[in-house]
Coordinates of C-alpha atoms and ligand atoms in Angstrom, one line a residue:
M1 CA -4.9 -42.5 19.0
S2 CA -4.7 -38.8 17.7
G3 CA -5.6 -38.5 14.1
H4 CA -6.1 -35.4 12.0
G5 CA -9.3 -36.0 10.5
E6 CA -10.5 -36.5 6.8
P7 CA -8.1 -35.0 4.2
I8 CA -9.5 -31.8 2.5
P9 CA -8.2 -31.6 -1.0
M10 CA -7.9 -27.9 -2.2
T11 CA -7.0 -26.0 -5.4
A12 CA -5.6 -22.5 -6.0
R13 CA -6.2 -20.9 -9.4
K14 CA -4.3 -17.9 -11.0
S15 CA -6.0 -14.7 -9.5
G16 CA -6.4 -11.2 -10.2
P17 CA -4.7 -8.5 -8.2
L18 CA -4.8 -9.1 -4.4
K19 CA -6.2 -6.0 -2.5
G20 CA -7.0 -5.3 0.9
V21 CA -6.2 -5.7 4.5
A22 CA -5.0 -9.2 5.9
E23 CA -5.5 -9.4 9.8
V24 CA -3.4 -12.4 10.5
P25 CA -3.8 -14.5 13.8
G26 CA -1.7 -14.3 16.9
D27 CA 1.7 -15.7 17.0
K28 CA 1.9 -19.5 17.5
S29 CA 5.1 -19.6 19.5
I30 CA 4.0 -16.7 21.9
S31 CA 0.5 -18.3 22.3
H32 CA 1.9 -21.8 23.4
R33 CA 4.2 -19.9 25.8
A34 CA 1.5 -17.6 27.2
L35 CA -0.7 -20.7 28.3
I36 CA 2.3 -22.7 29.6
L37 CA 3.8 -19.7 31.7
G38 CA 0.2 -18.8 32.8
A39 CA -0.3 -22.3 34.0
M40 CA 3.1 -22.2 36.0
A41 CA 2.1 -18.7 37.6
V42 CA 0.1 -18.3 40.8
G43 CA -3.2 -16.7 40.0
E44 CA -4.8 -15.4 36.9
T45 CA -3.1 -14.6 33.6
R46 CA -5.1 -12.8 30.9
V47 CA -4.2 -13.4 27.1
T48 CA -5.5 -11.5 24.3
G49 CA -4.9 -12.2 20.7
L50 CA -4.2 -15.9 21.3
L51 CA -4.1 -18.1 18.4
E52 CA -7.0 -20.5 18.4
G53 CA -5.4 -22.9 15.9
Q54 CA -5.5 -26.6 16.8
D55 CA -1.9 -26.7 18.1
V56 CA -2.5 -24.0 20.7
L57 CA -5.8 -25.6 21.6
D58 CA -4.1 -28.7 22.3
T59 CA -1.7 -27.0 24.5
A60 CA -4.6 -25.3 26.4
K61 CA -6.1 -28.8 26.9
A62 CA -2.8 -30.2 28.2
M63 CA -2.5 -27.4 30.7
R64 CA -5.9 -28.3 32.1
A65 CA -4.7 -31.9 32.4
F66 CA -2.0 -30.7 34.7
G67 CA -4.4 -28.7 36.9
A68 CA -4.6 -25.3 35.4
E69 CA -7.8 -23.6 34.7
V70 CA -7.9 -22.4 31.1
T71 CA -10.9 -20.8 29.8
Q72 CA -11.9 -18.9 26.6
L73 CA -13.6 -15.6 27.6
A74 CA -14.2 -14.3 24.1
P75 CA -12.7 -15.0 20.8
G76 CA -8.9 -14.7 21.2
E77 CA -9.3 -13.5 24.9
W78 CA -8.4 -16.2 27.5
S79 CA -7.9 -16.6 31.1
V80 CA -5.4 -19.0 32.8
R81 CA -5.5 -19.8 36.5
G82 CA -2.0 -21.2 37.3
V83 CA -0.9 -23.8 39.8
G84 CA 2.5 -22.2 40.3
V85 CA 5.9 -23.5 39.7
G86 CA 6.1 -27.1 41.0
G87 CA 2.4 -27.2 41.5
F88 CA 1.6 -29.5 38.4
A89 CA -0.8 -32.4 39.1
E90 CA -0.3 -35.8 37.5
P91 CA -2.5 -36.1 34.4
A92 CA -5.1 -38.8 34.5
E93 CA -5.1 -39.3 30.7
V94 CA -2.5 -39.4 27.8
I95 CA -1.6 -35.9 26.6
D96 CA -2.4 -35.6 22.8
C97 CA -0.5 -32.8 21.3
G98 CA -1.9 -33.4 17.9
N99 CA 0.4 -31.9 15.2
S100 CA 2.5 -29.7 17.6
G101 CA 6.3 -30.3 18.2
T102 CA 6.4 -27.0 20.0
G103 CA 3.6 -28.2 22.3
V104 CA 4.9 -31.5 23.2
R105 CA 8.5 -30.5 23.6
L106 CA 7.8 -27.4 25.7
I107 CA 5.2 -29.3 27.9
M108 CA 7.8 -32.2 28.4
G109 CA 10.0 -29.7 29.8
C110 CA 7.8 -27.9 32.0
M111 CA 6.7 -31.2 33.9
A112 CA 10.1 -32.9 33.7
T113 CA 11.1 -31.4 37.3
S114 CA 7.9 -32.4 39.0
P115 CA 7.6 -35.7 40.8
I116 CA 4.8 -36.8 38.2
T117 CA 4.6 -39.1 35.3
A118 CA 2.8 -38.2 32.1
T119 CA 2.5 -40.0 28.7
F120 CA 2.6 -37.9 25.4
T121 CA 1.4 -38.7 21.9
G122 CA 0.4 -36.9 18.7
D123 CA -0.8 -37.4 15.1
A124 CA 0.9 -39.5 12.6
S125 CA 3.4 -36.5 11.7
L126 CA 4.2 -35.9 15.2
R127 CA 4.7 -39.6 16.1
K128 CA 7.7 -39.5 13.3
R129 CA 9.5 -36.5 15.1
P130 CA 12.5 -36.9 17.1
M131 CA 12.1 -36.3 21.0
G132 CA 15.5 -37.3 22.0
R133 CA 16.7 -33.6 21.5
V134 CA 14.5 -32.6 24.5
T135 CA 14.7 -35.9 26.6
D136 CA 18.5 -35.8 26.5
P137 CA 18.7 -32.6 28.4
L138 CA 15.8 -33.4 30.6
A139 CA 17.7 -36.6 31.8
L140 CA 20.4 -34.4 33.2
F141 CA 17.7 -32.8 35.4
G142 CA 17.0 -36.5 36.6
A143 CA 14.0 -37.1 34.4
R144 CA 13.3 -40.4 32.6
A145 CA 11.8 -40.9 29.1
Y146 CA 10.5 -44.2 27.9
G147 CA 9.4 -43.9 24.3
R148 CA 9.5 -45.8 20.9
Q149 CA 12.6 -46.7 19.0
G150 CA 14.5 -43.5 17.9
G151 CA 12.9 -41.4 20.9
R152 CA 9.5 -41.3 19.1
L153 CA 6.0 -40.7 20.6
P154 CA 4.1 -42.2 22.4
M155 CA 6.5 -41.4 25.3
T156 CA 6.3 -41.6 28.8
I157 CA 8.2 -38.9 31.1
V158 CA 8.8 -39.7 34.6
G159 CA 9.6 -36.3 36.2
A160 CA 12.6 -35.8 38.5
A161 CA 11.5 -36.0 42.2
E162 CA 14.8 -34.1 43.2
P163 CA 15.8 -32.2 40.2
V164 CA 19.3 -30.7 39.8
P165 CA 20.0 -27.7 37.7
V166 CA 21.8 -28.1 34.4
R167 CA 24.2 -26.4 32.1
Y168 CA 23.4 -27.4 28.6
T169 CA 24.9 -26.5 25.2
V170 CA 21.9 -27.0 22.6
P171 CA 23.5 -29.1 19.8
M172 CA 21.2 -27.8 17.0
P173 CA 19.6 -24.5 16.5
S174 CA 16.2 -25.1 18.3
A175 CA 14.2 -22.6 20.3
Q176 CA 12.0 -25.7 21.3
V177 CA 14.9 -27.5 22.9
K178 CA 16.2 -24.2 24.5
S179 CA 12.8 -23.5 26.0
A180 CA 12.1 -27.1 27.2
V181 CA 15.4 -26.8 29.2
L182 CA 14.5 -23.3 30.3
L183 CA 11.1 -24.4 31.6
A184 CA 12.6 -27.6 33.4
G185 CA 15.0 -25.3 35.1
L186 CA 12.1 -23.3 36.6
N187 CA 11.6 -26.0 39.1
A188 CA 15.2 -27.1 39.7
P189 CA 17.1 -25.4 42.5
G190 CA 20.0 -23.0 41.8
Q191 CA 20.8 -21.8 38.2
T192 CA 20.1 -23.5 35.0
V193 CA 22.3 -22.3 32.1
V194 CA 21.5 -22.8 28.3
I195 CA 24.0 -21.9 25.8
E196 CA 23.0 -21.7 22.1
K197 CA 25.6 -21.3 19.3
E198 CA 23.2 -19.5 17.1
P199 CA 20.4 -17.3 18.5
T200 CA 16.8 -18.6 17.9
R201 CA 13.6 -17.1 18.7
D202 CA 13.7 -15.6 22.1
H203 CA 10.2 -15.5 23.1
S204 CA 10.7 -17.9 26.2
E205 CA 13.5 -15.5 27.5
R206 CA 11.2 -12.3 27.0
M207 CA 8.0 -14.0 28.5
L208 CA 10.0 -15.6 31.4
R209 CA 11.4 -12.1 32.4
G210 CA 7.8 -10.7 32.0
F211 CA 6.4 -13.3 34.5
G212 CA 9.1 -12.1 37.0
A213 CA 11.7 -15.0 36.6
E214 CA 15.3 -14.0 37.1
I215 CA 17.0 -14.6 33.7
T216 CA 20.0 -13.1 31.9
V217 CA 21.1 -13.4 28.4
E218 CA 24.9 -12.8 27.6
D219 CA 26.4 -12.9 24.1
T220 CA 29.7 -14.6 24.6
D221 CA 32.5 -16.3 22.4
E222 CA 30.7 -19.7 23.3
G223 CA 27.5 -18.2 21.9
R224 CA 24.3 -16.8 23.8
V225 CA 24.5 -17.9 27.4
I226 CA 21.1 -17.8 29.1
T227 CA 21.2 -18.1 33.0
L228 CA 17.9 -18.8 34.8
T229 CA 17.5 -18.8 38.5
G230 CA 15.1 -21.8 39.5
Q231 CA 12.1 -21.8 41.8
P232 CA 10.8 -18.3 41.4
E233 CA 7.2 -17.6 42.1
L234 CA 5.9 -16.5 38.7
K235 CA 3.5 -13.6 38.9
P236 CA 0.5 -13.7 36.5
Q237 CA 0.6 -11.3 33.7
T238 CA -1.6 -9.8 30.8
V239 CA -0.1 -11.0 27.6
A240 CA -1.2 -9.5 24.3
V241 CA -0.1 -11.7 21.5
P242 CA 1.3 -9.9 18.4
R243 CA 0.4 -11.2 14.9
D244 CA 2.4 -14.2 13.6
P245 CA 5.0 -13.1 11.1
S246 CA 5.2 -16.7 9.9
S247 CA 1.3 -16.8 9.2
A248 CA 1.7 -13.1 7.7
A249 CA 4.4 -14.7 5.3
F250 CA 1.6 -16.3 3.2
P251 CA -0.5 -13.2 2.3
V252 CA 2.8 -11.1 2.0
C253 CA 4.5 -13.6 -0.6
A254 CA 1.2 -14.1 -2.3
A255 CA 1.0 -10.2 -3.0
L256 CA 4.6 -10.3 -4.1
I257 CA 4.0 -12.8 -6.8
V258 CA 0.4 -12.0 -8.0
E259 CA 0.8 -9.2 -10.7
G260 CA -0.7 -5.8 -9.6
S261 CA -1.2 -6.8 -5.8
D262 CA -1.2 -4.2 -3.1
I263 CA -2.1 -5.2 0.3
R264 CA -1.7 -4.1 4.0
V265 CA -0.7 -6.7 6.8
P266 CA -1.1 -4.7 10.2
G267 CA 0.6 -5.3 13.4
V268 CA 3.1 -8.0 12.5
S269 CA 5.9 -9.0 14.8
Q270 CA 9.3 -7.8 13.6
N271 CA 11.2 -9.6 16.4
P272 CA 14.9 -9.9 15.0
T273 CA 14.7 -13.5 15.9
R274 CA 11.9 -14.2 13.6
N275 CA 12.1 -11.6 10.7
G276 CA 14.8 -13.3 8.5
L277 CA 12.1 -13.7 5.6
Y278 CA 11.3 -10.1 5.4
T279 CA 15.2 -9.2 5.2
T280 CA 15.5 -11.9 2.5
L281 CA 12.4 -10.7 0.5
V282 CA 13.8 -7.0 0.6
E283 CA 17.1 -8.2 -0.7
M284 CA 15.3 -10.1 -3.6
G285 CA 13.8 -6.7 -4.5
A286 CA 10.4 -6.8 -2.7
D287 CA 8.4 -3.7 -2.3
I288 CA 7.4 -4.0 1.4
A289 CA 7.1 -0.8 3.5
F290 CA 7.4 -1.3 7.3
E291 CA 5.1 1.4 8.6
N292 CA 4.4 2.5 12.2
P293 CA 7.2 0.7 13.9
R294 CA 6.2 0.3 17.8
E295 CA 6.2 -2.2 20.5
E296 CA 3.1 -4.3 21.4
G297 CA 3.1 -7.0 24.0
G298 CA 6.9 -6.6 24.6
E299 CA 7.6 -7.3 20.8
P300 CA 8.5 -4.9 18.1
V301 CA 5.9 -4.8 15.5
A302 CA 5.0 -2.9 12.3
D303 CA 2.4 -2.5 9.8
L304 CA 3.3 -3.9 6.3
R305 CA 2.4 -2.7 2.9
V306 CA 3.1 -5.2 0.2
R307 CA 3.1 -4.5 -3.6
F308 CA 3.8 -7.1 -6.5
S309 CA 7.4 -6.9 -7.3
A310 CA 9.8 -8.3 -10.0
L311 CA 12.1 -10.4 -7.7
K312 CA 15.6 -11.8 -8.4
G313 CA 17.1 -14.9 -6.9
I314 CA 19.7 -14.7 -4.2
E315 CA 21.9 -16.5 -2.0
V316 CA 20.4 -16.6 1.5
P317 CA 22.9 -16.2 4.1
E318 CA 23.3 -19.4 6.3
A319 CA 23.6 -17.2 9.5
R320 CA 19.9 -16.0 8.9
A321 CA 18.5 -19.7 8.8
A322 CA 17.3 -19.8 12.4
S323 CA 15.4 -16.5 12.1
M324 CA 13.3 -17.8 9.1
I325 CA 13.3 -21.3 9.7
D326 CA 9.6 -21.8 9.1
E327 CA 9.6 -19.5 6.0
Y328 CA 11.7 -21.5 3.6
P329 CA 8.6 -23.5 2.2
I330 CA 7.0 -20.2 1.2
L331 CA 10.3 -18.6 0.4
S332 CA 10.9 -21.4 -2.2
V333 CA 7.6 -20.6 -4.0
V334 CA 8.7 -16.8 -4.2
A335 CA 12.0 -18.0 -5.5
A336 CA 10.2 -20.2 -8.2
C337 CA 8.5 -16.9 -9.2
A338 CA 11.7 -14.9 -9.3
E339 CA 14.3 -14.5 -12.1
G340 CA 17.5 -16.4 -11.4
T341 CA 18.5 -18.9 -8.7
T342 CA 17.8 -18.7 -5.0
V343 CA 20.2 -20.8 -2.9
M344 CA 19.2 -21.9 0.6
R345 CA 21.9 -23.4 2.8
G346 CA 22.3 -24.6 6.3
V347 CA 18.6 -25.8 6.3
K348 CA 18.7 -29.5 7.4
E349 CA 16.5 -28.7 10.5
L350 CA 13.8 -28.6 7.8
R351 CA 13.8 -32.4 7.5
V352 CA 12.6 -32.8 11.1
K353 CA 9.6 -30.2 10.8
E354 CA 6.0 -31.4 10.6
S355 CA 7.2 -33.1 7.5
D356 CA 10.5 -33.2 5.6
R357 CA 10.1 -29.9 4.2
I358 CA 13.1 -29.9 1.9
D359 CA 11.6 -33.2 0.2
A360 CA 7.8 -31.9 0.4
M361 CA 8.7 -28.5 -1.4
A362 CA 11.4 -30.1 -3.9
R363 CA 8.8 -32.7 -5.1
G364 CA 5.8 -30.4 -5.3
L365 CA 7.8 -27.7 -7.2
E366 CA 9.2 -30.2 -9.6
A367 CA 5.7 -31.6 -10.3
C368 CA 4.7 -28.0 -10.9
G369 CA 7.4 -27.7 -13.6
V370 CA 10.2 -26.0 -11.4
R371 CA 13.9 -27.0 -11.6
V372 CA 15.2 -27.8 -7.9
E373 CA 18.4 -29.2 -6.5
E374 CA 18.6 -30.8 -3.1
E375 CA 21.3 -31.9 -0.8
E376 CA 20.9 -32.9 3.0
D377 CA 21.3 -29.4 4.0
V378 CA 20.6 -27.4 0.9
L379 CA 17.7 -26.3 -1.4
I380 CA 18.3 -24.5 -4.7
V381 CA 15.3 -23.2 -6.7
H382 CA 15.7 -22.1 -10.2
G383 CA 13.4 -19.3 -10.8
M384 CA 11.1 -18.9 -13.8
G385 CA 10.4 -15.4 -13.6
P386 CA 6.8 -13.7 -12.8
G387 CA 4.1 -15.7 -14.3
G388 CA 6.6 -18.5 -15.4
V389 CA 5.8 -21.4 -13.3
P390 CA 3.6 -23.8 -15.2
G391 CA 1.7 -25.5 -12.3
G392 CA -0.9 -27.9 -13.1
A393 CA -0.1 -30.5 -10.6
T394 CA -1.1 -31.7 -7.0
A395 CA 1.3 -31.5 -4.1
K396 CA 1.4 -33.8 -1.3
T397 CA 1.5 -32.0 2.1
H398 CA 2.4 -34.8 4.5
I399 CA 0.2 -33.4 7.3
D400 CA 2.1 -30.0 7.1
H401 CA 0.2 -26.8 7.2
R402 CA 3.2 -24.8 5.7
I403 CA 3.4 -27.0 2.9
A404 CA -0.1 -26.8 2.0
M405 CA -0.4 -23.0 2.2
S406 CA 2.9 -22.7 0.3
F407 CA 1.5 -24.6 -2.7
L408 CA -1.8 -22.9 -2.5
V409 CA -0.1 -19.5 -2.8
L410 CA 1.8 -20.9 -5.7
G411 CA -1.2 -21.6 -7.5
L412 CA -2.3 -18.1 -7.4
A413 CA 0.5 -17.0 -9.7
A414 CA 1.1 -20.2 -11.7
Q415 CA -0.2 -20.7 -15.4
K416 CA -2.3 -23.6 -14.2
P417 CA -4.1 -24.5 -11.0
V418 CA -2.1 -25.9 -8.2
S419 CA -3.8 -28.4 -5.8
V420 CA -2.8 -30.0 -2.6
D421 CA -3.9 -33.4 -1.4
D422 CA -4.9 -32.3 2.0
G423 CA -5.4 -28.7 3.2
S424 CA -6.9 -29.9 6.7
P425 CA -3.5 -29.3 8.7
I426 CA -3.8 -25.3 7.9
A427 CA -6.1 -25.4 10.9
T428 CA -3.2 -26.2 13.2
S429 CA -1.6 -22.5 12.7
F430 CA -3.8 -20.6 10.6
P431 CA -7.6 -21.4 10.9
V432 CA -8.7 -18.3 9.1
F433 CA -6.4 -18.7 6.1
E434 CA -9.1 -19.6 3.5
G435 CA -11.6 -16.7 4.4
L436 CA -8.6 -14.2 4.7
M437 CA -7.2 -15.0 1.2
A438 CA -10.5 -15.0 -0.2
G439 CA -11.1 -11.5 1.3
L440 CA -8.0 -10.4 -0.8
G441 CA -9.2 -11.9 -4.0
A442 CA -7.6 -15.2 -3.9
E443 CA -9.3 -18.1 -5.6
I444 CA -8.7 -20.9 -3.3
V445 CA -11.4 -23.6 -3.3
R446 CA -12.0 -27.2 -1.5
A447 CA -12.6 -29.9 -4.1
G448 CA -16.1 -30.2 -5.0
A449 CA -16.8 -26.6 -3.9
Ligands
S3P501 C1 9.3 -22.9 17.6 C2 10.5 -23.4 17.2 C3 10.9 -23.8 15.9 C4 9.9 -23.6 14.9 C5 8.5 -23.9 15.4 C6 8.2 -23.1 16.6 C7 9.0 -22.7 18.9 O1 11.1 -25.1 16.0 O2 10.1 -24.4 13.8 O3 7.6 -23.9 14.5 O4 7.9 -21.9 19.1 O5 9.9 -22.8 20.0 P1 12.7 -25.8 16.4 O6 12.9 -25.4 17.7 O7 12.6 -27.2 16.2 O8 13.6 -25.1 15.5

């Protein structure tokens, strides 16, 4: 059964000004999709800038289990020899997606319309997360799912031998569910239609188009209507993965709250379905310059220059939630270091991430002396101003990389050190976090080091 290894307790201390260049790794969402679509194309796809975090490595392993050849050529540079839409082989072993909800949900989607059976599992965090949100629409294609109570992993998916196309309105704002349905639609005849009421990250749509699928996106009164024509022959691509705005958020927010900091973070994706945090930070008074805006790998990117800023609390518009869903943990740290109150509404999806992120942030911030209010769908943080957070506590990370990195960033600006009980999950999305932060002058150490 999948585990996540020995816990690695870590501590962050108040640090001098952060300076230098933070070259963050490739985007996690795009990296998963490049491997999966590469595996569904006929011929060789080349990927550069692939995130070599554990989540993505687990997806690479899964694609091999379905018959694709996936090879690392050099650091960040990968080759995927795909088997074509409908060409997946039945895996001989259980597919272990580790910590990755994106991995397991997208892979369930892409195998659900082939006449094969696969069993999926993951670590203790992933085994708690709901899979019904993908298996419900996959059942409409004709796939069957057998899992634990509450639609939990381990779970076996029996793919549809004669899939039918589907029209599906995604009930919650979820790019994973949308993408699972689109990937399933690839091997169904006719047109599969996915409707989302609020736009979520659109990497699947962009990349499907890049691989030669016929896909249209229309904004209507119903919401965003995505229509995919099934059974295309996907053409292999060269995919240049831009740097991850969700990973960039950690050095960016650290620079904003550590006095005197001035850093550069080059080549960060500014895809409008992903950049809600940056809009929010600017509204809070952040000094961020977005330099050299350009397109890389089909995504808008910019070089960021970030300087320490006196920030004020704001009410984050609910409509922005989907475009910054992974950034609320680090935003709540920034909010704790701002003057005034920050109100985050419409955030209940945070409760079903790698951990219940509202609860994890609220408990950890309280332990650090920050006043927090919490409702099912709301997180409110009462800021203590620059240098005002007492710290001096250990936060529980609940096998959640973003909770771990958020509290370590808080420790750089708090009066007393902040520790996390387990920093090991950071390797799922940001394996170079410690070295990168140390390079900027951040004091983050492992226990006993
Ligand atoms: C992701 C979608 C989001 C996000 C996750 C990556 C993706 O999850 O939280 O980190 O790559 O599609 P949901 O679809 O559950 O919102």
